[in-house]
XYZ file of C-alpha atoms in Angstrom:
219
model
C -37.973 -30.924 -1.726
C -36.378 -28.979 1.187
C -33.577 -30.723 1.838
C -32.491 -30.482 -2.134
C -32.919 -26.077 -0.937
C -31.066 -25.794 1.984
C -28.612 -28.256 -0.231
C -29.068 -25.181 -3.050
C -28.494 -22.468 -0.359
C -25.431 -24.251 1.351
C -23.734 -24.500 -2.318
C -24.546 -20.698 -2.772
C -22.819 -19.232 0.355
C -19.759 -21.602 -0.750
C -19.103 -20.033 -3.386
C -19.549 -16.548 -2.686
C -17.390 -16.872 0.169
C -15.125 -19.199 -2.606
C -15.385 -15.763 -4.664
C -15.457 -12.987 -2.247
C -11.533 -14.949 -1.062
C -10.198 -15.089 -4.691
C -11.382 -11.094 -5.046
C -10.312 -9.879 -2.527
C -7.025 -10.673 -3.595
C -4.324 -10.838 -6.114
C -5.099 -13.323 -8.991
C -3.275 -16.509 -8.859
C -0.490 -18.068 -11.490
C -2.044 -20.673 -13.873
C 1.150 -21.599 -15.130
C 5.172 -21.066 -13.880
C 5.199 -17.013 -14.579
C 3.747 -14.989 -16.344
C 6.056 -11.853 -16.652
C 4.280 -8.484 -17.488
C 4.276 -7.339 -21.024
C 3.375 -3.146 -20.465
C 3.284 -2.594 -24.029
C 0.643 -4.816 -25.165
C -2.840 -2.920 -25.846
C -5.170 -5.442 -24.438
C -6.946 -4.291 -21.206
C -6.583 -6.976 -18.563
C -6.997 -7.287 -14.766
C -3.215 -6.780 -14.157
C -1.222 -6.941 -17.471
C -1.485 -9.220 -20.117
C 2.079 -12.319 -20.113
C 5.722 -11.671 -22.414
C 5.885 -14.614 -24.985
C 7.579 -16.479 -22.562
C 9.645 -17.917 -25.097
C 10.942 -13.836 -24.816
C 11.788 -13.759 -21.010
C 15.593 -12.925 -19.437
C 17.103 -12.995 -16.390
C 16.675 -9.849 -16.270
C 12.367 -9.771 -15.753
C 12.823 -11.017 -12.277
C 15.788 -8.267 -11.907
C 16.125 -5.035 -9.805
C 19.681 -3.538 -8.858
C 19.213 -0.662 -6.472
C 17.521 -1.015 -2.477
C 20.994 -0.767 -1.384
C 21.177 3.028 -2.321
C 19.745 5.917 -0.089
C 17.152 7.305 -1.167
C 16.827 11.147 -0.481
C 15.084 12.406 2.090
C 15.035 16.049 1.796
C 12.019 16.631 1.208
C 8.854 17.723 2.989
C 7.762 14.909 4.866
C 11.240 13.811 5.205
C 11.543 10.166 3.900
C 11.551 8.039 0.681
C 9.752 5.915 -0.761
C 11.283 2.851 -3.291
C 8.906 0.541 -4.422
C 9.801 -3.035 -6.371
C 6.661 -3.317 -8.081
C 5.327 -5.555 -10.622
C 6.930 -2.043 -12.848
C 10.047 -2.681 -11.729
C 10.538 -6.179 -12.087
C 7.812 -8.154 -14.977
C 7.894 -11.075 -12.975
C 5.995 -10.067 -10.586
C 2.875 -10.833 -12.347
C 0.371 -12.618 -10.895
C 2.938 -13.103 -7.750
C 1.212 -10.813 -5.331
C 4.366 -10.059 -4.047
C 6.353 -6.467 -3.769
C 8.464 -4.904 -1.947
C 10.247 -1.433 -0.605
C 12.824 0.763 0.906
C 11.693 3.599 3.579
C 14.656 5.127 4.362
C 13.243 8.244 7.401
C 15.900 12.021 7.676
C 16.366 11.841 11.098
C 11.896 12.652 12.914
C 11.102 12.046 9.466
C 8.143 10.458 8.927
C 5.732 8.216 6.288
C 2.513 9.644 6.075
C -0.562 8.360 6.996
C -1.849 6.579 4.396
C -3.041 3.411 2.685
C -2.473 0.003 0.763
C -5.652 0.061 -0.753
C -5.038 -3.841 -2.910
C -2.202 -5.337 0.008
C -1.101 -5.928 3.838
C 2.353 -5.431 4.592
C 5.847 -6.387 7.168
C 7.776 -3.496 8.128
C 11.025 -4.384 8.826
C 13.543 -2.219 10.293
C 17.322 -1.983 8.977
C 18.438 1.222 10.982
C 17.449 3.086 13.274
C 14.298 3.848 15.948
C 11.003 3.948 13.947
C 7.854 4.499 16.251
C 4.980 2.813 13.565
C 0.988 2.171 14.259
C -2.061 2.129 12.193
C -5.954 2.793 13.297
C -9.018 0.345 12.893
C -11.750 1.119 11.074
C -14.989 2.954 12.205
C -16.525 3.746 14.761
C -13.608 2.040 16.858
C -10.398 4.062 15.369
C -8.093 2.941 17.856
C -4.878 3.957 17.810
C -2.178 0.742 17.450
C 1.089 1.759 17.876
C 4.550 0.394 18.773
C 8.015 1.657 19.551
C 10.426 -0.350 17.056
C 13.739 -0.831 17.132
C 16.945 -2.520 14.523
C 15.882 -5.712 13.346
C 11.974 -5.862 14.663
C 8.813 -6.715 12.240
C 5.459 -4.980 12.626
C 2.947 -5.882 9.853
C 0.337 -3.666 8.787
C -2.924 -5.510 8.532
C -4.491 -4.343 4.090
C -6.474 -1.418 3.679
C -5.969 0.394 7.204
C -4.708 3.523 7.666
C -0.679 3.051 9.085
C 1.981 5.675 9.239
C 5.526 5.664 10.079
C 8.168 8.604 12.064
C 12.002 8.084 12.307
C 12.352 8.593 16.534
C 15.774 8.487 16.509
C 19.061 11.307 15.534
C 19.754 10.098 12.796
C 18.798 7.993 9.738
C 16.878 5.150 9.980
C 16.070 2.175 7.370
C 13.350 -0.095 6.505
C 12.112 -2.894 4.376
C 8.167 -3.216 3.795
C 7.315 -6.375 1.962
C 3.349 -6.412 0.769
C 1.216 -8.526 -0.204
C 0.290 -8.098 -4.487
C 2.255 -7.322 -6.762
C 0.740 -3.838 -6.936
C -0.285 -2.821 -3.246
C -1.290 0.842 -4.383
C -1.086 3.727 -2.649
C -3.277 6.307 -1.227
C -1.696 9.275 1.350
C -4.566 11.007 3.456
C -3.171 14.144 3.441
C -2.715 14.200 0.014
C -6.024 12.839 -1.700
C -8.425 14.780 1.127
C -6.681 18.275 0.700
C -4.733 17.948 -3.231
C -7.518 16.181 -4.924
C -7.605 17.398 -8.820
C -10.438 19.072 -8.749
C -10.367 20.126 -5.326
C -12.767 18.398 -3.226
C -15.221 21.157 -1.992
C -14.365 23.150 0.229
C -18.142 23.065 2.283
C -17.792 19.582 2.244
C -14.200 19.468 3.512
C -15.309 22.441 6.127
C -18.258 20.119 7.848
C -16.290 17.285 7.641
C -12.854 18.958 9.787
C -15.502 21.032 11.984
C -12.716 23.987 11.071
C -13.063 27.105 9.697
C -13.185 27.175 5.655
C -9.724 29.496 5.315
C -8.176 27.029 7.178
C -9.318 24.140 4.497
C -7.995 26.457 1.729
C -4.656 26.828 3.322
C -4.691 23.252 3.861
C -5.862 22.583 0.254
C -2.627 25.493 -1.044
C -0.238 23.373 -0.020
C -1.127 20.278 -1.794
């Protein structure tokens, strides 16, 4: 009796671990491919598969990563994403890519990818990169990268890049999701719709309420 109960709980534990691993990443493909059909009225976690007989080479193709992004903006950077929205054939493959252009001293501001880890390769210039570990340690792990260097940002952690050179910089980021998502911290906190309560943010950041009003007006 005891052995049977122990075996039962062991099995439940194993199943829980398996489920947690499966749910922590994109769904694995169960056929050669599942090209996304964004026009389907059916709602699923991801995208419904397009009829395989209608699939063409362009469903797996994107052109444009050789083109520099326009960095004439407040942060001095531009991300050109290539996710399932740009390549329908990425559906269920758990990968995507992006080009990031940086003006001199431009930044890719602190942000997270809620559904993906990221591996960044510098193609041109010098980048200061870093991420912050979770509470309570909140340890900053940072490094200056040169052309050809590679750095990894673990899934869900706040991270950033800054061009520390005097010329333009370019990097390619590969991500472990067809749709990694991005949450830019400042935009989310100070630019939410509707606004997060000013009293709440004043207490959270331990600053004067007028500073919160000023920050919210910028986003």
